[in-house]
């Protein structure tokens, strides 16, 4: 039966089965892709089968194999089988998971998934939560709650009166923060100028002395944003020291734990995040270390009232219920897909022990890649992973730092061009570096060997080429 759905199923199966053999990097360029997809709006339609056949045929070469085990750029997970299958069902059921009354099963499954996440990450069990589109929107949701709570304390209702004429808020945050913090601050009308950057120490962490200095400067209502694993080296701020200081100064503490919060599931790594549970809000992702398909962030907020105040909506026709959880009381969207369902599936497939094994395995693989490439002639280790993130740099004898920046970027490009592994570059302490980020459940020992072999062959051929 060649229905569009069957075609899509077979294409999906072939995609997954082919991940080991295809080039990890997309092989089609912009002009190839434009040739396939750009053009005028068709005046008449075509059959659903033809649409899917053409999509499968034309999109393939323009896709990175990021769902596979040798994609180490940025922080991108793959889809666990149960989570991917559940995601298909979510699309198929096509529920509006805004309210219990609009999709009873979705509401209950998402509520359970949220409770399980708090348990897994060992966050306060009475905290509220929301499944958002990503960590970006989880920051926005959490910081909207922070804004509501801080301004309420000084007698201002931002929900009623907006921000024109409101008391100021300042945002203290690490110089190693992710850019989504700045965007959330901007979306919330607080503005970039309210951000005060805290200088990190040699380990990439905000020190108590630096925080103390910033807190004692003035008494403006303050949001402190800390890293539960920064994007370059996975550094976690010293929560046990910083959070009590911030709280005694009346600050709201928000945690960016996009991937790092999942280290809480590992007995080996959770000590890196000791004390993080005493913060006021946490943002993380399902689509990174938990390996559910994209479109899944998670906000958790200790002050349920502040969270609800910031997000709830009342309209006469929505029939709110008091017996069940309505997602729109906690989420910034209105109509929405039940993106907590793949989280439920992933947690059920893995269980607590499976998440722990996934975290431990990724960290071990990251260490093996960093050590394996780091010992090659022409490579240097900039940051050994303490978690699942490490940094390498490529250098030529006698070259200037600037020349080695260029050489590092070129080497990354050449490794990616082998199709055997895919890495991204970053600027860290003013130098270009290659990031090694491992969060995919599929990454195996064999994948690690192939990635190191790809770097070996590129560095060998570069060594044979004279410096110009
Ligand atoms: C990926 C990432 C984000 C942003 O998450 P999205 O899901 O892309 O919105 C924020 N912070 C850190 C540390 C990240 O790694």
XYZ file of C-alpha atoms and ligand atoms in Angstrom:
483
model
C 0.000 0.000 0.000
C 1.670 3.182 -1.156
C -0.269 5.649 0.912
C 1.601 8.794 1.938
C 1.783 7.455 5.492
C 3.297 4.160 4.385
C 5.793 5.960 2.191
C 6.750 8.169 5.124
C 7.085 5.183 7.432
C 9.387 3.353 5.008
C 11.426 6.498 4.388
C 11.758 7.009 8.139
C 12.891 3.419 8.633
C 15.412 3.722 5.783
C 16.668 7.028 7.215
C 17.297 5.506 10.625
C 18.820 2.310 9.215
C 21.054 4.375 6.944
C 22.488 6.667 9.614
C 25.624 4.538 10.039
C 26.463 4.625 6.343
C 25.490 8.066 5.117
C 27.668 11.163 5.293
C 27.061 12.831 8.644
C 27.273 16.262 6.994
C 24.611 17.217 4.465
C 26.025 16.869 0.967
C 23.613 19.144 -0.919
C 24.422 22.834 -1.106
C 22.145 25.835 -1.109
C 21.735 25.990 -4.878
C 20.899 22.254 -5.099
C 18.282 22.677 -2.431
C 16.801 25.804 -3.982
C 16.559 23.942 -7.241
C 14.540 21.218 -5.542
C 12.314 23.295 -3.328
C 12.090 26.905 -4.434
C 9.634 28.003 -7.081
C 6.178 29.445 -7.416
C 3.213 28.305 -5.362
C 1.589 25.502 -7.382
C -1.802 26.547 -8.717
C -3.072 22.972 -8.548
C -2.336 20.292 -6.011
C -0.743 16.864 -6.378
C -1.435 13.564 -4.668
C -0.298 13.146 -1.080
C 1.927 10.241 -2.220
C 3.668 12.383 -4.814
C 4.285 15.139 -2.283
C 5.903 12.711 0.158
C 7.867 10.850 -2.547
C 9.382 14.136 -3.753
C 10.139 15.330 -0.223
C 11.942 12.102 0.621
C 13.886 12.132 -2.646
C 14.915 15.800 -2.581
C 15.479 16.509 1.112
C 17.752 13.584 1.945
C 21.061 15.070 0.754
C 20.308 18.353 2.520
C 19.921 16.700 5.922
C 22.701 16.312 8.490
C 22.864 12.896 10.116
C 22.409 14.531 13.507
C 20.085 11.749 14.635
C 23.060 9.363 14.335
C 25.959 8.643 16.648
C 28.748 10.726 15.063
C 27.289 14.219 15.224
C 29.125 16.115 17.968
C 28.331 19.716 17.026
C 26.363 22.058 19.296
C 24.297 19.965 21.721
C 21.946 17.867 19.662
C 20.360 14.619 20.764
C 18.781 11.902 18.664
C 15.296 10.477 19.008
C 14.938 7.400 21.181
C 12.691 4.920 19.358
C 9.845 5.202 21.844
C 10.029 8.998 21.881
C 10.068 9.244 18.103
C 7.170 6.809 17.789
C 5.249 8.711 20.477
C 5.949 11.929 18.586
C 4.365 10.403 15.467
C 1.326 9.476 17.537
C 1.092 12.979 18.988
C 0.931 14.343 15.439
C -1.536 11.637 14.428
C -3.876 12.099 17.382
C -3.693 15.813 16.576
C -4.947 16.977 19.934
C -4.952 20.505 21.188
C -3.113 19.946 24.446
C -3.927 23.344 25.913
C -6.555 22.117 28.339
C -7.678 18.928 30.019
C -11.087 19.347 28.402
C -9.540 19.578 24.913
C -7.471 16.403 25.320
C -7.930 14.520 28.581
C -5.300 11.841 27.947
C -2.674 14.363 26.810
C -3.168 16.414 29.983
C -2.720 13.415 32.262
C 0.271 11.998 30.354
C 2.013 15.397 30.358
C 1.289 15.860 34.050
C 2.874 12.498 34.823
C 5.874 13.317 32.618
C 6.377 16.579 34.522
C 6.227 14.781 37.891
C 8.740 12.204 36.639
C 11.112 14.928 35.438
C 11.108 16.586 38.872
C 11.801 13.218 40.463
C 14.547 12.298 37.995
C 16.302 15.657 38.342
C 15.580 15.752 42.076
C 13.909 19.162 42.037
C 11.262 20.232 44.572
C 8.296 17.886 44.139
C 5.774 20.679 44.710
C 7.260 22.869 41.944
C 5.168 23.649 38.867
C 6.341 22.899 35.338
C 5.639 23.487 31.671
C 6.637 21.696 28.489
C 7.758 24.435 26.121
C 9.164 24.399 22.600
C 12.763 24.478 23.856
C 15.016 25.806 26.568
C 14.696 29.304 25.099
C 10.994 29.359 25.904
C 11.606 27.593 29.209
C 13.853 30.545 30.136
C 11.173 32.959 29.052
C 8.503 31.156 31.054
C 10.670 30.929 34.178
C 11.874 34.510 33.971
C 8.313 35.741 33.458
C 7.543 34.096 36.793
C 10.639 35.733 38.288
C 9.582 39.128 36.973
C 6.082 38.710 38.424
C 7.373 37.652 41.843
C 10.091 40.297 42.179
C 7.848 43.147 41.115
C 4.995 41.974 43.313
C 7.336 42.231 46.303
C 7.859 45.913 45.564
C 4.136 46.464 45.081
C 3.905 46.311 41.294
C 1.700 44.011 39.242
C 3.385 43.579 35.894
C 0.412 41.563 34.665
C -1.925 44.531 35.237
C 0.341 47.508 34.745
C 3.032 46.337 32.375
C 6.578 47.585 32.614
C 6.151 51.271 31.738
C 6.943 53.075 34.970
C 7.742 49.838 36.809
C 10.617 49.517 39.263
C 13.792 48.277 37.639
C 14.986 44.680 37.610
C 18.570 43.728 37.041
C 19.867 40.407 35.772
C 23.183 39.088 37.044
C 24.594 36.312 34.933
C 27.758 34.517 33.956
C 29.951 35.707 31.102
C 29.661 32.097 29.871
C 25.855 32.162 29.621
C 23.951 30.985 26.575
C 22.576 33.694 24.292
C 19.006 32.491 24.953
C 19.224 34.202 28.362
C 19.753 37.566 26.669
C 16.863 36.891 24.313
C 14.521 35.915 27.145
C 15.468 39.103 29.002
C 14.757 41.064 25.832
C 11.409 39.361 25.119
C 10.284 40.114 28.663
C 10.850 43.838 28.237
C 13.644 43.930 30.813
C 16.187 44.777 28.132
C 19.825 43.877 27.534
C 21.049 46.901 29.472
C 19.689 45.342 32.659
C 22.182 42.472 32.293
C 25.304 42.663 34.462
C 27.881 40.148 33.437
C 29.720 38.211 36.150
C 33.287 37.293 35.291
C 34.015 33.581 35.570
C 37.143 32.038 37.080
C 39.679 29.683 35.482
C 37.158 26.827 35.687
C 34.450 28.812 33.912
C 32.458 29.327 37.119
C 31.128 32.392 38.912
C 32.993 32.655 42.220
C 31.346 33.645 45.525
C 33.607 36.722 45.719
C 32.460 37.978 42.311
C 28.806 37.405 43.169
C 29.218 39.047 46.560
C 30.659 42.154 44.916
C 27.745 42.414 42.497
C 25.077 41.770 45.140
C 26.394 44.380 47.533
C 26.579 47.060 44.831
C 22.891 47.922 44.962
C 19.519 46.674 46.100
C 17.581 46.662 42.814
C 15.333 43.561 42.565
C 17.647 40.966 41.054
C 17.452 37.831 38.956
C 20.594 35.697 39.097
C 21.030 33.234 36.229
C 23.534 30.419 36.770
C 24.861 27.667 34.522
C 24.194 24.006 35.163
C 26.750 23.155 32.505
C 27.816 25.902 30.131
C 27.838 25.227 26.421
C 31.611 25.101 25.900
C 33.108 23.100 28.733
C 30.106 21.970 30.775
C 31.089 24.129 33.765
C 28.584 24.192 36.635
C 28.517 27.197 38.943
C 29.097 26.493 42.671
C 25.407 26.453 43.556
C 25.900 25.514 47.205
C 27.840 28.737 47.797
C 26.078 31.081 45.393
C 22.389 30.328 45.851
C 22.212 31.038 49.629
C 24.082 34.330 49.064
C 21.645 35.343 46.349
C 18.664 34.379 48.482
C 19.815 36.412 51.440
C 19.999 39.389 49.090
C 16.403 38.657 47.968
C 17.361 37.576 44.447
C 15.499 35.032 42.309
C 17.867 32.327 41.096
C 17.249 30.779 37.696
C 19.257 27.873 36.342
C 20.156 27.273 32.703
C 20.392 23.496 32.700
C 19.586 22.909 29.028
C 21.459 19.616 29.010
C 23.490 19.660 32.225
C 20.541 19.260 34.579
C 20.312 15.647 33.399
C 23.632 14.950 35.123
C 21.448 14.892 38.255
C 20.326 11.446 37.112
C 23.867 10.088 37.389
C 25.372 9.069 40.720
C 28.799 9.692 39.174
C 28.169 13.267 38.033
C 25.406 14.665 40.222
C 27.853 16.065 42.763
C 28.750 18.699 40.129
C 25.265 20.124 40.620
C 24.992 19.924 44.394
C 22.689 22.603 45.732
C 21.060 23.372 42.376
C 17.756 22.138 43.812
C 17.587 25.221 46.059
C 17.161 27.604 43.097
C 13.824 29.232 42.219
C 13.458 28.068 38.621
C 15.150 25.711 36.207
C 15.073 25.441 32.428
C 16.114 22.332 30.583
C 15.517 20.481 27.345
C 13.914 17.194 26.441
C 15.411 17.367 22.961
C 19.025 17.304 24.122
C 20.210 14.742 26.654
C 16.853 12.994 27.078
C 16.863 12.304 23.324
C 13.279 13.123 22.451
C 12.701 14.681 19.015
C 12.924 18.467 18.673
C 10.338 20.813 20.088
C 10.718 20.019 23.749
C 11.932 22.269 26.534
C 10.987 22.058 30.193
C 10.509 24.885 32.720
C 10.260 24.078 36.428
C 9.319 26.803 38.919
C 9.399 26.506 42.711
C 6.875 29.326 43.256
C 3.775 27.872 41.596
C 1.765 31.035 42.172
C 4.273 33.257 40.424
C 4.422 30.812 37.506
C 0.654 30.600 37.185
C 0.207 34.353 37.561
C 2.636 34.939 34.705
C 1.105 32.394 32.316
C -2.580 31.776 33.050
C -5.353 32.928 30.799
C -9.051 33.155 31.415
C -11.632 33.125 28.678
C -15.277 32.288 29.113
C -15.302 29.606 26.433
C -12.360 27.523 27.544
C -14.144 25.658 30.328
C -11.310 25.495 32.838
C -11.507 22.613 35.257
C -10.269 22.448 38.790
C -9.907 18.686 38.987
C -7.201 18.349 36.327
C -4.138 20.226 35.135
C -4.730 22.654 32.275
C -1.457 23.153 30.404
C -2.280 26.725 29.418
C -2.056 27.831 33.043
C 1.679 27.147 32.848
C 2.621 27.502 29.170
C 3.187 30.583 27.061
C 1.405 29.082 24.056
C -2.310 28.635 23.632
C -3.035 25.847 21.136
C -0.186 23.382 21.376
C 0.937 19.854 20.645
C 1.308 17.437 23.535
C 5.081 17.592 23.540
C 5.270 16.061 26.996
C 4.090 12.720 25.571
C 7.462 11.832 23.967
C 9.070 12.734 27.322
C 6.753 10.276 29.032
C 7.693 7.622 26.463
C 11.444 8.251 26.777
C 11.330 8.084 30.579
C 9.318 4.883 30.412
C 11.703 3.330 27.896
C 14.830 4.259 29.870
C 13.704 4.340 33.465
C 15.883 6.101 36.014
C 18.709 3.621 35.463
C 18.569 3.996 31.707
C 18.917 7.782 31.927
C 21.864 7.333 34.275
C 23.516 4.876 31.873
C 22.917 7.260 28.946
C 24.518 10.180 30.812
C 27.502 8.122 31.968
C 28.032 6.641 28.510
C 27.978 10.046 26.777
C 30.501 11.462 29.272
C 32.818 8.488 28.751
C 32.545 8.809 24.962
C 33.298 12.531 25.151
C 36.430 11.847 27.205
C 37.554 9.173 24.718
C 37.122 11.488 21.733
C 38.922 14.394 23.400
C 41.817 12.175 24.523
C 41.914 10.251 21.245
C 42.071 13.333 19.033
C 44.051 15.333 21.611
C 47.031 13.036 21.413
C 47.349 13.339 17.623
C 50.216 15.480 16.314
C 48.778 18.913 15.515
C 46.012 18.697 18.132
C 45.854 20.218 21.605
C 43.348 19.705 24.390
C 41.980 23.053 25.603
C 39.433 21.668 28.044
C 39.163 18.053 29.212
C 35.539 17.199 29.815
C 34.270 17.178 33.373
C 30.911 16.128 31.913
C 30.016 15.625 28.236
C 31.664 18.708 26.676
C 35.315 19.148 25.773
C 37.399 21.504 23.642
C 40.254 20.840 21.207
C 42.389 23.123 19.093
C 44.574 22.479 16.059
C 48.017 24.056 15.791
C 50.976 24.094 13.421
C 54.554 24.494 14.651
C 55.725 28.099 14.509
C 52.301 29.455 13.566
C 50.846 32.514 15.305
C 47.718 32.186 17.475
C 45.716 33.915 14.733
C 46.995 31.468 12.118
C 46.093 28.589 14.398
C 42.573 29.997 14.755
C 42.218 29.741 10.980
C 43.862 26.306 10.967
C 41.436 25.107 13.659
C 38.406 26.215 11.647
C 39.824 24.666 8.478
C 40.528 21.395 10.228
C 36.971 21.242 11.576
C 35.693 21.816 8.022
C 37.924 19.053 6.683
C 36.841 16.572 9.335
C 33.200 17.385 8.581
C 33.878 16.991 4.857
C 34.946 13.362 5.406
C 31.313 12.616 6.224
C 32.549 10.437 9.086
C 31.933 12.859 11.954
C 30.603 16.377 12.457
C 31.919 18.969 14.906
C 31.329 22.688 15.432
C 33.731 25.495 16.262
C 33.531 28.005 19.055
C 35.483 30.938 20.417
C 36.678 30.219 23.927
C 38.907 32.633 25.857
C 39.529 34.514 22.592
C 40.762 31.427 20.712
C 39.011 29.252 18.138
C 38.342 25.724 19.306
C 36.519 22.573 18.250
C 33.706 21.549 20.536
C 33.126 17.901 21.335
C 29.604 17.525 22.605
C 28.149 14.061 23.197
C 24.472 13.683 24.090
C 23.144 11.212 21.549
C 21.916 7.851 22.852
C 23.156 6.222 19.629
C 26.834 7.136 20.012
C 28.751 3.867 20.379
C 32.383 2.806 20.887
C 32.507 2.212 17.142
C 31.328 5.792 16.482
C 34.052 7.115 18.769
C 36.675 5.120 16.825
C 35.367 6.391 13.497
C 35.426 10.007 14.692
C 39.024 9.705 15.908
C 40.012 7.969 12.660
C 38.488 10.820 10.631
C 40.488 13.404 12.593
C 43.629 11.261 12.257
C 43.376 11.107 8.480
C 42.710 14.852 8.167
C 45.634 15.813 10.425
C 47.936 13.426 8.545
C 47.094 14.947 5.190
C 47.429 18.461 6.619
C 50.869 17.602 8.030
C 51.904 16.497 4.543
C 50.901 19.903 3.124
C 53.453 22.669 3.727
C 52.310 25.811 5.559
C 51.877 28.553 2.977
C 20.874 24.538 23.734
C 21.048 25.429 24.887
C 20.118 26.433 25.156
C 18.962 26.745 24.239
O 18.087 25.645 24.160
P 17.008 25.542 22.989
O 16.338 24.264 23.277
O 17.781 25.549 21.718
O 16.093 26.714 23.098
C 20.296 27.191 26.297
N 21.336 26.972 27.111
C 22.264 26.019 26.895
C 23.388 25.821 27.866
C 22.151 25.204 25.765
O 23.042 24.249 25.543
